[in-house]
């Protein structure tokens, strides 16, 4: 049986067809089908055998997904567990023990377990490493107290990836440890956090003496920052990752509105639309080029540009959209507190999209932090003077 | 991200899709990388800032010696010319790479005007009589249109067919009369390719040294590509294409000029960014490198993002032109509009971040600024290309 790099697109297609011959999507329960797909190594083909993969090239995943979709097979609703699939899974794979791989990866992939991310705190946003949620050793486990914020899906999640402070006596980056937290444990309190859009897509999560067994720690004690960095790297890959056709993002909505409403056109709006269309199409091509670089094994730093551009364009296009709507731009669809299961940057009306887009330059790393990262890591410019680097966390002013 | 968790799929547009259309290769292949290395080492050795500064104040603003090395020794004059005509039989991809490197060096050579624009006009007109000489670098040619002419502009009527003289008939000659201001790369050209109105309207070949041809040097904004005003007073000319074929030849030549100027502008932007980053790391004020100040770091990060995006746009235009892709007009307009604005911003930031020294004659920043401004106007301003996009992608004005 071929594995790893020997696997070709045709070889994988063949394997999917054999699998489908043994597991008729129409006659198999959804969950049974997904579990069998995982066990056959056809879940995420670049993962190792036994963990839902075949050690194949990551670029071949598209081939497998397309074959299953063409056969009408149920999928694992990836958009419903984006943090689990995009961030928790690669972190668990890289830093987890064999036992953790066996416990968590299969139900994560099938969507049985939704995962959320417990990183940011009211006092630790851009300066994540200053976080204050404490985990105190207690026998064969840990006792966690503190507060996390901006946690999407916390109200649906079974697990959360958590960074907590285990040693306040060392400088801030050194005293952190990474855990998987059972969201159903006693002392975990999830409360909706309402946003300017009216809805509550996110949550605040309060921890009061929550007990986490030591077997749910991911990585070594005090290594939490290193593990968290890996999670955040995957976040950026996930954001720049999808291939879209021309007019595939928010610009498509604006272009269609322009074509559908000749009466709303003005020279000023026309000029802005053409600029935005140009920038959106160039950004799309830059994404295509980045994917070609990755496929050719030439990963470059260009990925860090993608989220910056995406945020700015979403904001400018949605600003344009509200104005193009004319008098309708003064209306809003619904201020009631909805609880959406997933973020939707492109849905609802222009007013909603405009307000939601304000978060694009804040969530997942502010645009300012991303610029600093590019300046220092890509361009090699000198770092900011740091007053907090060598000071024990407990002595930092706050 | 704790923020935008699952992103719903955006609406699918009608314009193009992943299955129907594959993005061409936007990377540089090994042959292109080798070509880049040869041309860059030649330019580093023979086209330093001091060389150019001396030359722009001399009578010979065009470096014909350097051009001989680029044209004949490296074979760049014949990149677009078929092997049967002693050319390299390469494509616009390789030519775009050369343009990029020449932009990085603001090299004062007639590559764009002769090896790209005039050569494309001759190829499109189907006139192979002088191609071998052009390919070998024995002669250069220029298309007699103003450098600011955009692709898609009406067929020029500044020059008119003024009839024939006794003896012209047997030699197949006719006479042209008119004035074309602001022609690029014509001062040192041996051949002029002149679009002329009259009977018949068409494209004519005129020897630059023939009677009745007068070239007046223009004190140009960009003296690294000095323009000239061209006067024809019953100059002898040979018809090489007439009617729609002549219009197509001029259109193709202008489009190739615009698309490859995008790559040249990319080179300008790339070099400005590189120079500026190097300078702010070394220049100290307030006892710190000025590159450690966030005000500069963030602007440089944004500029790096812009250059990254511009590269994708420029490569896409070159690839579309090379493949004769139907999307070439969109790609060209996109690249010329985008790369022009980025190059200009890069050159302006280069001046600003160099502080006082950046405003001096001795520092090369002004050479880049002048090249960026001039080239971003040439073959259609960003605004003209966005206006073209309006028609090409169905976003009509008010």
PDB file of N, CA and C in Angstrom, chain B residues 235-278:
ATOM      1  N   UNK B 235       9.167  62.974 -45.074  1.00  0.00           N
ATOM      2  CA  UNK B 235      10.167  61.922 -44.865  1.00  0.00           C
ATOM      3  C   UNK B 235       9.756  60.678 -45.655  1.00  0.00           C
ATOM      4  N   UNK B 236      10.720  60.001 -46.277  1.00  0.00           N
ATOM      5  CA  UNK B 236      10.403  58.803 -47.056  1.00  0.00           C
ATOM      6  C   UNK B 236      10.033  57.643 -46.131  1.00  0.00           C
ATOM      7  N   UNK B 237       8.990  56.917 -46.539  1.00  0.00           N
ATOM      8  CA  UNK B 237       8.457  55.890 -45.651  1.00  0.00           C
ATOM      9  C   UNK B 237       7.985  54.693 -46.462  1.00  0.00           C
ATOM     10  N   UNK B 238       8.075  53.531 -45.855  1.00  0.00           N
ATOM     11  CA  UNK B 238       7.602  52.310 -46.515  1.00  0.00           C
ATOM     12  C   UNK B 238       6.435  51.745 -45.718  1.00  0.00           C
ATOM     13  N   UNK B 239       5.321  51.484 -46.378  1.00  0.00           N
ATOM     14  CA  UNK B 239       4.119  50.970 -45.718  1.00  0.00           C
ATOM     15  C   UNK B 239       4.353  49.520 -45.281  1.00  0.00           C
ATOM     16  N   UNK B 240       4.065  49.214 -44.003  1.00  0.00           N
ATOM     17  CA  UNK B 240       4.202  47.807 -43.579  1.00  0.00           C
ATOM     18  C   UNK B 240       2.872  47.196 -43.149  1.00  0.00           C
ATOM     19  N   UNK B 241       1.878  48.022 -42.866  1.00  0.00           N
ATOM     20  CA  UNK B 241       0.542  47.480 -42.575  1.00  0.00           C
ATOM     21  C   UNK B 241      -0.460  48.596 -42.777  1.00  0.00           C
ATOM     22  N   UNK B 242      -1.636  48.226 -43.254  1.00  0.00           N
ATOM     23  CA  UNK B 242      -2.634  49.270 -43.466  1.00  0.00           C
ATOM     24  C   UNK B 242      -3.973  48.838 -42.893  1.00  0.00           C
ATOM     25  N   UNK B 243      -4.872  49.815 -42.758  1.00  0.00           N
ATOM     26  CA  UNK B 243      -6.236  49.548 -42.297  1.00  0.00           C
ATOM     27  C   UNK B 243      -6.247  48.939 -40.898  1.00  0.00           C
ATOM     28  N   UNK B 244      -7.201  47.994 -40.684  1.00  0.00           N
ATOM     29  CA  UNK B 244      -7.364  47.408 -39.344  1.00  0.00           C
ATOM     30  C   UNK B 244      -6.084  46.725 -38.846  1.00  0.00           C
ATOM     31  N   UNK B 245      -5.300  46.152 -39.746  1.00  0.00           N
ATOM     32  CA  UNK B 245      -4.070  45.475 -39.317  1.00  0.00           C
ATOM     33  C   UNK B 245      -3.113  46.467 -38.664  1.00  0.00           C
ATOM     34  N   UNK B 246      -3.071  47.678 -39.218  1.00  0.00           N
ATOM     35  CA  UNK B 246      -2.203  48.705 -38.626  1.00  0.00           C
ATOM     36  C   UNK B 246      -2.724  49.102 -37.249  1.00  0.00           C
ATOM     37  N   UNK B 247      -4.047  49.229 -37.133  1.00  0.00           N
ATOM     38  CA  UNK B 247      -4.652  49.573 -35.840  1.00  0.00           C
ATOM     39  C   UNK B 247      -4.351  48.517 -34.800  1.00  0.00           C
ATOM     40  N   UNK B 248      -4.445  47.245 -35.222  1.00  0.00           N
ATOM     41  CA  UNK B 248      -4.155  46.148 -34.282  1.00  0.00           C
ATOM     42  C   UNK B 248      -2.701  46.178 -33.854  1.00  0.00           C
ATOM     43  N   UNK B 249      -1.815  46.449 -34.817  1.00  0.00           N
ATOM     44  CA  UNK B 249      -0.379  46.454 -34.489  1.00  0.00           C
ATOM     45  C   UNK B 249      -0.072  47.543 -33.458  1.00  0.00           C
ATOM     46  N   UNK B 250      -0.643  48.736 -33.663  1.00  0.00           N
ATOM     47  CA  UNK B 250      -0.411  49.815 -32.696  1.00  0.00           C
ATOM     48  C   UNK B 250      -1.031  49.455 -31.341  1.00  0.00           C
ATOM     49  N   UNK B 251      -2.241  48.894 -31.384  1.00  0.00           N
ATOM     50  CA  UNK B 251      -2.918  48.498 -30.142  1.00  0.00           C
ATOM     51  C   UNK B 251      -2.118  47.460 -29.369  1.00  0.00           C
ATOM     52  N   UNK B 252      -1.630  46.439 -30.089  1.00  0.00           N
ATOM     53  CA  UNK B 252      -0.837  45.392 -29.425  1.00  0.00           C
ATOM     54  C   UNK B 252       0.434  45.978 -28.815  1.00  0.00           C
ATOM     55  N   UNK B 253       1.053  46.883 -29.579  1.00  0.00           N
ATOM     56  CA  UNK B 253       2.318  47.462 -29.120  1.00  0.00           C
ATOM     57  C   UNK B 253       2.098  48.292 -27.853  1.00  0.00           C
ATOM     58  N   UNK B 254       1.026  49.084 -27.839  1.00  0.00           N
ATOM     59  CA  UNK B 254       0.745  49.905 -26.658  1.00  0.00           C
ATOM     60  C   UNK B 254       0.373  49.036 -25.460  1.00  0.00           C
ATOM     61  N   UNK B 255      -0.380  47.967 -25.733  1.00  0.00           N
ATOM     62  CA  UNK B 255      -0.767  47.070 -24.633  1.00  0.00           C
ATOM     63  C   UNK B 255       0.464  46.390 -24.052  1.00  0.00           C
ATOM     64  N   UNK B 256       1.357  45.935 -24.928  1.00  0.00           N
ATOM     65  CA  UNK B 256       2.587  45.303 -24.432  1.00  0.00           C
ATOM     66  C   UNK B 256       3.406  46.313 -23.645  1.00  0.00           C
ATOM     67  N   UNK B 257       3.450  47.547 -24.143  1.00  0.00           N
ATOM     68  CA  UNK B 257       4.182  48.589 -23.435  1.00  0.00           C
ATOM     69  C   UNK B 257       3.617  48.818 -22.047  1.00  0.00           C
ATOM     70  N   UNK B 258       2.283  48.897 -21.954  1.00  0.00           N
ATOM     71  CA  UNK B 258       1.653  49.140 -20.649  1.00  0.00           C
ATOM     72  C   UNK B 258       1.897  47.966 -19.711  1.00  0.00           C
ATOM     73  N   UNK B 259       1.739  46.740 -20.225  1.00  0.00           N
ATOM     74  CA  UNK B 259       1.888  45.555 -19.377  1.00  0.00           C
ATOM     75  C   UNK B 259       3.325  45.444 -18.866  1.00  0.00           C
ATOM     76  N   UNK B 260       4.294  45.716 -19.729  1.00  0.00           N
ATOM     77  CA  UNK B 260       5.684  45.566 -19.279  1.00  0.00           C
ATOM     78  C   UNK B 260       6.160  46.758 -18.467  1.00  0.00           C
ATOM     79  N   UNK B 261       5.534  47.913 -18.673  1.00  0.00           N
ATOM     80  CA  UNK B 261       5.824  49.033 -17.770  1.00  0.00           C
ATOM     81  C   UNK B 261       5.389  48.692 -16.348  1.00  0.00           C
ATOM     82  N   UNK B 262       4.319  47.896 -16.235  1.00  0.00           N
ATOM     83  CA  UNK B 262       3.885  47.476 -14.897  1.00  0.00           C
ATOM     84  C   UNK B 262       5.015  46.717 -14.207  1.00  0.00           C
ATOM     85  N   UNK B 263       5.681  45.833 -14.950  1.00  0.00           N
ATOM     86  CA  UNK B 263       6.811  45.101 -14.362  1.00  0.00           C
ATOM     87  C   UNK B 263       7.977  46.038 -14.060  1.00  0.00           C
ATOM     88  N   UNK B 264       8.202  46.989 -14.963  1.00  0.00           N
ATOM     89  CA  UNK B 264       9.278  47.954 -14.703  1.00  0.00           C
ATOM     90  C   UNK B 264       8.981  48.738 -13.422  1.00  0.00           C
ATOM     91  N   UNK B 265       7.723  49.152 -13.269  1.00  0.00           N
ATOM     92  CA  UNK B 265       7.323  49.896 -12.074  1.00  0.00           C
ATOM     93  C   UNK B 265       7.439  49.029 -10.819  1.00  0.00           C
ATOM     94  N   UNK B 266       7.159  47.741 -10.967  1.00  0.00           N
ATOM     95  CA  UNK B 266       7.364  46.814  -9.852  1.00  0.00           C
ATOM     96  C   UNK B 266       8.832  46.832  -9.425  1.00  0.00           C
ATOM     97  N   UNK B 267       9.717  46.804 -10.422  1.00  0.00           N
ATOM     98  CA  UNK B 267      11.153  46.850 -10.119  1.00  0.00           C
ATOM     99  C   UNK B 267      11.538  48.144  -9.413  1.00  0.00           C
ATOM    100  N   UNK B 268      10.977  49.248  -9.870  1.00  0.00           N
ATOM    101  CA  UNK B 268      11.237  50.543  -9.238  1.00  0.00           C
ATOM    102  C   UNK B 268      10.786  50.498  -7.770  1.00  0.00           C
ATOM    103  N   UNK B 269       9.571  50.001  -7.558  1.00  0.00           N
ATOM    104  CA  UNK B 269       9.013  49.957  -6.199  1.00  0.00           C
ATOM    105  C   UNK B 269       9.852  49.052  -5.307  1.00  0.00           C
ATOM    106  N   UNK B 270      10.217  47.902  -5.837  1.00  0.00           N
ATOM    107  CA  UNK B 270      10.976  46.915  -5.071  1.00  0.00           C
ATOM    108  C   UNK B 270      12.316  47.499  -4.614  1.00  0.00           C
ATOM    109  N   UNK B 271      12.976  48.181  -5.529  1.00  0.00           N
ATOM    110  CA  UNK B 271      14.293  48.757  -5.214  1.00  0.00           C
ATOM    111  C   UNK B 271      14.158  49.924  -4.217  1.00  0.00           C
ATOM    112  N   UNK B 272      13.123  50.741  -4.390  1.00  0.00           N
ATOM    113  CA  UNK B 272      12.911  51.855  -3.451  1.00  0.00           C
ATOM    114  C   UNK B 272      12.684  51.325  -2.044  1.00  0.00           C
ATOM    115  N   UNK B 273      11.870  50.272  -1.934  1.00  0.00           N
ATOM    116  CA  UNK B 273      11.612  49.682  -0.622  1.00  0.00           C
ATOM    117  C   UNK B 273      12.913  49.152  -0.021  1.00  0.00           C
ATOM    118  N   UNK B 274      13.682  48.440  -0.838  1.00  0.00           N
ATOM    119  CA  UNK B 274      14.941  47.838  -0.378  1.00  0.00           C
ATOM    120  C   UNK B 274      15.920  48.917   0.119  1.00  0.00           C
ATOM    121  N   UNK B 275      16.062  49.985  -0.683  1.00  0.00           N
ATOM    122  CA  UNK B 275      16.972  51.076  -0.310  1.00  0.00           C
ATOM    123  C   UNK B 275      16.530  51.723   0.998  1.00  0.00           C
ATOM    124  N   UNK B 276      15.220  51.928   1.113  1.00  0.00           N
ATOM    125  CA  UNK B 276      14.698  52.639   2.272  1.00  0.00           C
ATOM    126  C   UNK B 276      14.850  51.801   3.532  1.00  0.00           C
ATOM    127  N   UNK B 277      14.533  50.518   3.433  1.00  0.00           N
ATOM    128  CA  UNK B 277      14.672  49.635   4.599  1.00  0.00           C
ATOM    129  C   UNK B 277      16.132  49.612   5.050  1.00  0.00           C
ATOM    130  N   UNK B 278      17.051  49.523   4.088  1.00  0.00           N
ATOM    131  CA  UNK B 278      18.474  49.495   4.453  1.00  0.00           C
ATOM    132  C   UNK B 278      18.867  50.800   5.148  1.00  0.00           C
TER     133      UNK B 278
END
